[in-house]
Coordinates of C-alpha atoms in Angstrom, one line a residue:
M1 CA -32.4 87.5 31.4
N2 CA -32.7 86.8 34.7
V3 CA -31.2 84.8 36.9
K4 CA -34.0 82.5 37.5
S5 CA -34.1 81.6 33.5
L6 CA -30.3 81.7 33.6
L7 CA -30.5 78.8 36.8
L8 CA -33.5 77.0 35.3
G9 CA -31.4 77.2 31.7
S10 CA -28.5 75.5 32.5
A11 CA -30.7 72.6 34.5
A12 CA -32.5 71.7 31.5
A13 CA -29.1 71.1 29.6
V14 CA -27.6 69.0 32.2
A15 CA -30.6 67.1 32.2
A16 CA -30.4 66.2 28.6
A17 CA -26.8 65.7 28.2
S18 CA -28.0 62.8 30.8
G19 CA -30.9 61.4 29.3
A20 CA -28.6 61.1 26.0
Q21 CA -25.8 59.4 28.4
A22 CA -28.6 57.2 29.5
A23 CA -30.0 56.1 26.6
D24 CA -26.4 55.5 24.5
P25 CA -23.6 53.9 27.1
V26 CA -20.7 52.7 26.3
V27 CA -19.8 48.7 25.7
V28 CA -17.3 47.3 26.4
I29 CA -16.0 44.5 24.1
E30 CA -14.2 41.8 26.0
P31 CA -11.8 39.6 23.8
V32 CA -12.7 36.2 23.0
T33 CA -10.1 33.4 24.4
P34 CA -9.0 31.9 20.7
N35 CA -10.0 28.0 21.1
Y36 CA -6.8 26.3 19.4
V37 CA -5.8 23.4 18.3
E38 CA -4.4 21.5 21.1
V39 CA -1.3 18.7 20.8
C40 CA -2.9 14.9 22.2
D41 CA 0.2 13.1 23.4
T42 CA -1.6 10.6 25.6
F43 CA -1.7 8.6 22.1
G44 CA 1.9 9.3 20.4
A45 CA 2.3 11.5 18.3
G46 CA -0.2 12.9 15.3
Y47 CA -3.2 13.4 17.7
F48 CA -4.5 16.3 18.9
Y49 CA -7.5 17.3 20.6
I50 CA -11.1 18.0 18.9
P51 CA -11.9 21.5 20.2
G52 CA -14.1 21.7 22.9
T53 CA -13.9 17.9 23.7
E54 CA -11.5 15.1 25.6
T55 CA -11.2 13.2 22.3
C56 CA -8.2 13.1 20.3
L57 CA -8.4 12.7 16.4
D58 CA -5.1 11.8 14.7
I59 CA -5.3 11.9 10.9
G60 CA -3.3 9.9 8.7
G61 CA -3.2 7.2 5.0
Y62 CA -0.8 6.6 2.3
V63 CA -0.8 7.7 -1.3
R64 CA 0.4 4.9 -3.6
F65 CA 1.6 4.7 -7.1
Q66 CA 2.8 1.0 -8.3
V67 CA 3.4 -0.2 -11.6
S68 CA 2.7 -4.4 -11.5
A69 CA 3.8 -7.3 -14.3
L70 CA 2.7 -10.9 -14.3
S71 CA 3.7 -14.1 -16.7
K72 CA -0.4 -15.1 -16.3
Q73 CA -0.9 -18.9 -14.8
Q74 CA -1.1 -21.8 -17.5
P75 CA -3.5 -24.7 -15.7
A76 CA -3.7 -27.3 -18.4
W77 CA -7.0 -26.4 -19.4
A78 CA -7.1 -23.0 -20.1
A79 CA -6.0 -21.6 -22.7
D80 CA -3.3 -19.3 -24.1
T81 CA -3.1 -16.2 -22.2
P82 CA -0.6 -13.6 -22.7
S83 CA 0.9 -12.0 -19.7
T84 CA -0.3 -8.7 -18.2
W85 CA 0.2 -5.5 -16.5
D86 CA -1.2 -2.9 -14.8
V87 CA -0.9 0.6 -13.6
F88 CA -2.4 2.1 -10.9
T89 CA -2.5 5.1 -7.9
K90 CA -4.0 4.5 -4.8
A91 CA -4.7 6.5 -1.6
Q92 CA -6.0 5.2 1.7
L93 CA -7.4 7.9 4.5
E94 CA -6.8 6.7 8.1
I95 CA -9.1 8.4 10.6
S96 CA -8.1 7.4 14.0
S97 CA -10.1 8.8 18.2
M98 CA -8.8 7.7 20.8
T99 CA -11.2 9.3 24.6
E100 CA -9.8 8.4 28.0
T101 CA -13.2 6.5 29.8
E102 CA -13.4 4.3 33.1
L103 CA -13.4 1.3 31.2
G104 CA -10.3 2.3 29.3
V105 CA -9.4 4.0 26.1
L106 CA -13.3 4.5 23.4
S107 CA -11.9 4.4 19.9
G108 CA -13.2 4.3 16.3
V109 CA -11.0 3.7 13.5
I110 CA -12.6 4.6 9.4
K111 CA -10.3 3.4 7.0
L112 CA -10.8 4.1 3.4
N113 CA -9.4 3.0 0.2
A114 CA -9.5 4.4 -3.6
E115 CA -8.2 2.9 -6.5
A116 CA -7.9 3.4 -10.3
H117 CA -6.9 1.4 -12.7
S118 CA -5.7 1.2 -15.8
S119 CA -6.4 -2.6 -17.1
G120 CA -9.4 -4.4 -16.4
F121 CA -13.1 -4.5 -16.6
D122 CA -13.6 -1.6 -14.9
A123 CA -9.8 0.3 -16.7
G124 CA -10.2 4.2 -15.9
D125 CA -13.4 3.6 -13.8
A126 CA -12.3 5.2 -9.4
T127 CA -13.5 2.4 -7.5
F128 CA -14.4 3.5 -3.4
S129 CA -14.4 1.0 -0.5
I130 CA -14.0 0.7 3.0
D131 CA -11.0 -1.1 3.7
Q132 CA -11.4 -1.6 8.0
T133 CA -14.1 0.1 10.4
Y134 CA -14.3 -0.2 13.9
L135 CA -15.4 0.8 17.2
A136 CA -13.4 -0.7 20.4
L137 CA -13.4 0.0 24.8
G138 CA -10.4 -1.6 26.6
G139 CA -9.5 -4.9 25.1
F140 CA -13.8 -5.1 23.7
Q141 CA -13.4 -4.4 19.9
A142 CA -16.5 -4.3 16.7
G143 CA -17.2 -4.1 13.3
Y144 CA -15.8 -4.1 10.1
F145 CA -11.4 -5.2 10.9
Q146 CA -8.5 -6.9 9.2
S147 CA -8.1 -10.7 11.3
Y148 CA -4.2 -11.9 13.0
W149 CA -4.5 -14.3 9.5
D150 CA -3.8 -11.2 7.4
E151 CA -0.5 -10.0 9.5
G152 CA 2.3 -11.9 7.0
L153 CA 6.1 -12.9 7.7
V154 CA 9.2 -9.7 6.2
G155 CA 8.8 -8.9 2.5
E156 CA 5.7 -9.5 0.2
I157 CA 6.2 -13.8 -0.9
D158 CA 5.2 -15.5 2.5
D159 CA 0.4 -16.1 1.6
L160 CA 0.1 -18.6 4.7
S161 CA -3.4 -17.1 5.2
G162 CA -6.8 -16.8 3.3
N163 CA -9.5 -14.6 3.8
T164 CA -8.6 -11.9 6.5
K165 CA -11.5 -9.5 6.6
F166 CA -15.1 -10.0 8.6
N167 CA -17.8 -8.5 10.7
S168 CA -16.6 -9.6 13.5
M169 CA -16.6 -9.1 17.7
R170 CA -12.8 -9.6 19.5
Y171 CA -12.0 -8.9 22.9
V172 CA -8.2 -9.2 22.9
F173 CA -5.6 -9.2 26.2
T174 CA -2.1 -7.6 26.6
G175 CA 0.5 -7.5 29.1
D176 CA 4.4 -7.7 29.5
G177 CA 4.5 -8.6 25.8
F178 CA 2.6 -11.3 26.1
V179 CA -1.2 -11.4 24.0
A180 CA -4.4 -13.6 23.7
G181 CA -7.3 -13.0 21.7
L182 CA -10.3 -14.3 20.4
S183 CA -12.4 -13.2 17.7
V184 CA -16.1 -14.4 16.7
D185 CA -16.5 -13.8 13.4
A186 CA -19.9 -13.3 10.8
L187 CA -18.3 -15.9 7.6
T188 CA -20.3 -14.9 4.2
A189 CA -21.3 -17.2 1.8
K190 CA -18.4 -16.9 -0.4
Q191 CA -16.2 -17.7 2.3
V192 CA -17.6 -20.5 3.1
G193 CA -17.8 -21.4 -0.4
T194 CA -22.2 -21.7 -0.4
Y195 CA -22.4 -18.6 -2.8
V196 CA -25.0 -18.7 -5.5
K197 CA -25.3 -16.0 -7.4
E198 CA -28.3 -13.8 -8.2
S199 CA -29.4 -15.2 -11.9
D200 CA -28.2 -19.0 -11.2
D201 CA -31.1 -19.6 -8.1
P202 CA -33.3 -16.6 -7.2
N203 CA -34.5 -17.6 -3.9
A204 CA -30.7 -18.8 -2.8
L205 CA -30.2 -17.4 0.3
N206 CA -26.7 -16.5 1.1
L207 CA -26.8 -16.3 5.3
A208 CA -24.0 -15.6 7.0
K209 CA -22.1 -18.2 8.9
I210 CA -20.1 -18.4 11.7
G211 CA -16.4 -19.0 12.8
I212 CA -14.5 -19.1 15.5
S213 CA -10.0 -17.4 15.5
G214 CA -7.9 -16.6 17.8
R215 CA -4.4 -15.9 18.6
V216 CA -1.8 -15.9 21.8
G217 CA 1.9 -15.1 21.2
F218 CA 4.5 -13.0 23.4
Q219 CA 7.3 -10.8 22.2
A220 CA 10.6 -10.4 24.8
G221 CA 13.6 -8.4 23.3
G222 CA 14.5 -9.9 19.7
L223 CA 12.7 -12.7 19.6
G224 CA 9.1 -13.2 19.5
F225 CA 6.2 -15.9 18.8
K226 CA 2.4 -16.4 17.7
V227 CA 0.0 -19.1 17.1
D228 CA -2.9 -17.8 15.4
G229 CA -6.9 -20.4 14.5
G230 CA -9.7 -20.3 12.9
Y231 CA -12.6 -22.8 12.6
D232 CA -15.5 -22.6 9.8
T233 CA -18.4 -23.5 11.8
H234 CA -20.2 -24.2 8.3
N235 CA -17.2 -26.3 6.9
E236 CA -16.1 -28.8 9.7
D237 CA -12.5 -27.4 9.6
G238 CA -10.3 -25.1 10.6
S239 CA -7.0 -23.8 10.4
I240 CA -3.8 -23.1 12.5
R241 CA -0.8 -20.7 12.3
A242 CA 2.6 -20.8 13.7
M243 CA 5.2 -17.5 13.1
S244 CA 8.2 -16.5 15.2
S245 CA 10.1 -13.4 14.0
L246 CA 14.0 -13.1 15.4
A247 CA 16.3 -9.8 15.3
L248 CA 19.5 -12.0 14.4
G249 CA 22.4 -10.0 12.7
P250 CA 21.9 -6.4 10.2
G251 CA 18.4 -7.9 10.2
S252 CA 15.0 -10.0 11.2
L253 CA 15.0 -13.4 10.0
D254 CA 10.9 -14.6 10.1
V255 CA 9.9 -18.2 10.0
G256 CA 6.0 -19.9 9.7
A257 CA 3.8 -22.5 8.7
S258 CA 0.3 -23.2 8.0
W259 CA -2.1 -26.3 7.7
A260 CA -5.2 -26.6 6.6
S261 CA -7.6 -30.1 7.9
G262 CA -10.0 -29.4 5.5
W263 CA -11.6 -26.2 1.9
N264 CA -12.3 -23.4 5.5
A265 CA -12.5 -19.9 4.6
Y266 CA -9.5 -19.6 6.8
A267 CA -7.6 -21.3 4.7
N268 CA -5.4 -20.8 1.3
T269 CA -7.7 -21.6 -1.0
F270 CA -7.4 -22.0 -5.2
D271 CA -10.3 -22.8 -6.3
N272 CA -9.8 -23.7 -10.3
W273 CA -6.0 -22.9 -10.7
F274 CA -5.1 -27.1 -9.9
D275 CA -7.7 -29.9 -11.0
S276 CA -8.1 -31.1 -14.6
Y277 CA -11.6 -29.6 -14.5
P278 CA -12.0 -25.3 -13.4
F279 CA -13.6 -25.3 -11.0
A280 CA -15.9 -21.7 -10.1
N281 CA -19.5 -23.4 -10.0
A282 CA -18.8 -26.2 -7.1
P283 CA -19.0 -26.1 -3.8
A284 CA -15.9 -26.8 -1.1
A285 CA -16.3 -29.5 -0.5
N286 CA -14.5 -30.5 -4.4
S287 CA -12.2 -27.3 -4.4
V288 CA -8.1 -27.5 -3.5
Y289 CA -6.4 -25.4 -0.7
A290 CA -3.8 -25.4 0.8
E291 CA -2.5 -28.7 3.1
W292 CA 0.5 -27.1 4.2
Q293 CA 2.6 -24.3 3.9
V294 CA 5.8 -23.7 5.5
A295 CA 7.4 -19.9 4.8
A296 CA 10.3 -17.8 5.8
G297 CA 11.6 -13.7 5.1
Y298 CA 15.3 -12.2 5.8
A299 CA 14.9 -8.2 6.5
L300 CA 18.3 -7.3 5.8
D301 CA 19.5 -3.4 6.8
V302 CA 22.2 -2.4 4.5
T303 CA 21.5 1.0 5.3
D304 CA 18.8 2.6 8.0
K305 CA 17.6 3.4 4.6
F306 CA 17.9 0.6 2.1
T307 CA 16.4 -3.1 3.5
I308 CA 16.6 -6.2 0.8
T309 CA 14.3 -9.0 1.3
P310 CA 14.6 -12.2 0.5
A311 CA 12.0 -14.9 0.6
V312 CA 10.9 -18.1 0.0
Q313 CA 8.0 -20.0 0.5
W314 CA 6.7 -23.9 0.3
T315 CA 2.7 -25.3 -0.2
S316 CA 1.3 -29.0 -0.7
V317 CA -1.8 -28.4 -2.1
N318 CA -5.2 -31.0 -1.5
I319 CA -7.1 -31.9 -4.9
P320 CA -9.5 -33.3 -4.4
T321 CA -9.5 -37.0 -6.5
A322 CA -5.8 -36.6 -7.3
S323 CA -3.2 -36.7 -5.0
N324 CA -1.4 -33.5 -3.8
K325 CA 0.3 -30.8 -5.2
S326 CA 3.5 -28.7 -4.4
F327 CA 4.9 -26.0 -5.9
Y328 CA 8.3 -23.5 -4.5
T329 CA 8.4 -19.5 -4.7
F330 CA 10.9 -16.9 -4.4
G331 CA 11.6 -13.8 -3.9
A332 CA 12.7 -10.8 -3.1
L333 CA 11.9 -7.1 -1.7
F334 CA 13.8 -4.3 -2.2
D335 CA 12.5 -1.2 -0.3
Y336 CA 14.4 2.1 0.1
E337 CA 13.3 5.8 1.8
I338 CA 14.0 8.3 -0.2
V339 CA 13.3 11.0 2.2
D340 CA 11.3 10.1 5.6
G341 CA 7.5 9.8 4.4
L342 CA 8.2 8.5 0.8
S343 CA 9.7 5.1 -0.2
A344 CA 10.6 3.6 -3.4
K345 CA 9.9 -0.6 -3.5
I346 CA 11.1 -3.1 -6.4
N347 CA 9.5 -6.9 -5.5
L348 CA 10.3 -9.3 -7.4
D349 CA 8.8 -13.6 -7.7
Y350 CA 9.1 -16.7 -9.4
A351 CA 6.8 -20.2 -8.8
D352 CA 7.8 -23.5 -9.2
L353 CA 4.9 -24.9 -10.6
P354 CA 3.9 -28.3 -10.8
D355 CA 4.3 -29.3 -14.6
S356 CA 1.0 -31.4 -15.0
Y357 CA -1.0 -29.0 -14.0
F358 CA 0.1 -25.9 -15.6
N359 CA 1.4 -25.3 -19.2
S360 CA 4.6 -23.1 -17.6
D361 CA 6.1 -21.1 -14.7
T362 CA 4.5 -17.4 -13.6
W363 CA 7.2 -14.5 -12.6
G364 CA 5.5 -11.4 -11.6
G365 CA 7.0 -8.2 -9.6
W366 CA 6.5 -4.4 -9.5
F367 CA 8.1 -1.3 -9.1
R368 CA 5.9 1.8 -6.6
L369 CA 6.4 5.0 -4.4
Q370 CA 4.1 5.5 -2.2
R371 CA 3.7 8.4 0.7
D372 CA 2.8 7.8 4.4
F373 CA 1.3 10.2 6.4

């Protein structure tokens, strides 16, 4: 082999090696930054950022197991009915989203319920429903949600309102312990007393009606006071309610009162319980309602984990074609926190009902285990 052949062979080998490197380059893979879920503390504990967004999300709810018992109320015209009891389990799932915007906080809330009862026509079948779902921007809120009338006193005895959930639009102003809100509520035909079953009248139109409700209140230290009002434009009657709370001694005292000008969607109505004949298919004008109600409850903090709440309520019922009838309800709630997030409650109540409309008084109660998260 001569020198020329040796040089040509070496050049070819170098070219081949260079070509192989050009065809198969070495690729260096950059590590991907992990997309961790970040805690969002702007709106309180429990919120986290949805990855890749500025929206904060919170998932909560509760799981409840309850055993209830009730001695059946006996209108004078009703046949004897034995006492009843029920065991049921309920779950509520709540999803809340919050986003800061130039117009205020944009939020959306979805609350879903599922229940399974051991008593009743649907015993053993699980039922699913929407508890609440709404959107809000700043002080504006729209959707299906609980009105101010859903709030009660301490304990589980008071019953100072009628319907409490509507498809509504509401605006709320808050500041320095003061709150003022005004709501336009879409009332259903059944809520205003015009509901007609399709089997009774296939041509019946059960159109939504309009209600107006609102609240004015304040909270200063251990003292709070609020006034709620509601007007049913279909029945042209309304209700008003005042409630106060006061930190007193080793607990808090709540007092409330309500008055209704007539049968309306916001009043506490009883339908067929009080008169000498049932009102199952009667219009609202012929039904009974709570004209006056006064209630009080005191939550006694026995320990950091144990609270006893005795309560009492007086109700005066307006009965068409008859004089008003009044009755008392007494009760007590025992609430014990087993561990953080798990509580056990026992509620007992007794109603001293008018003898002229009921064969006997009634008592009831329940035992509940509830896991909140």
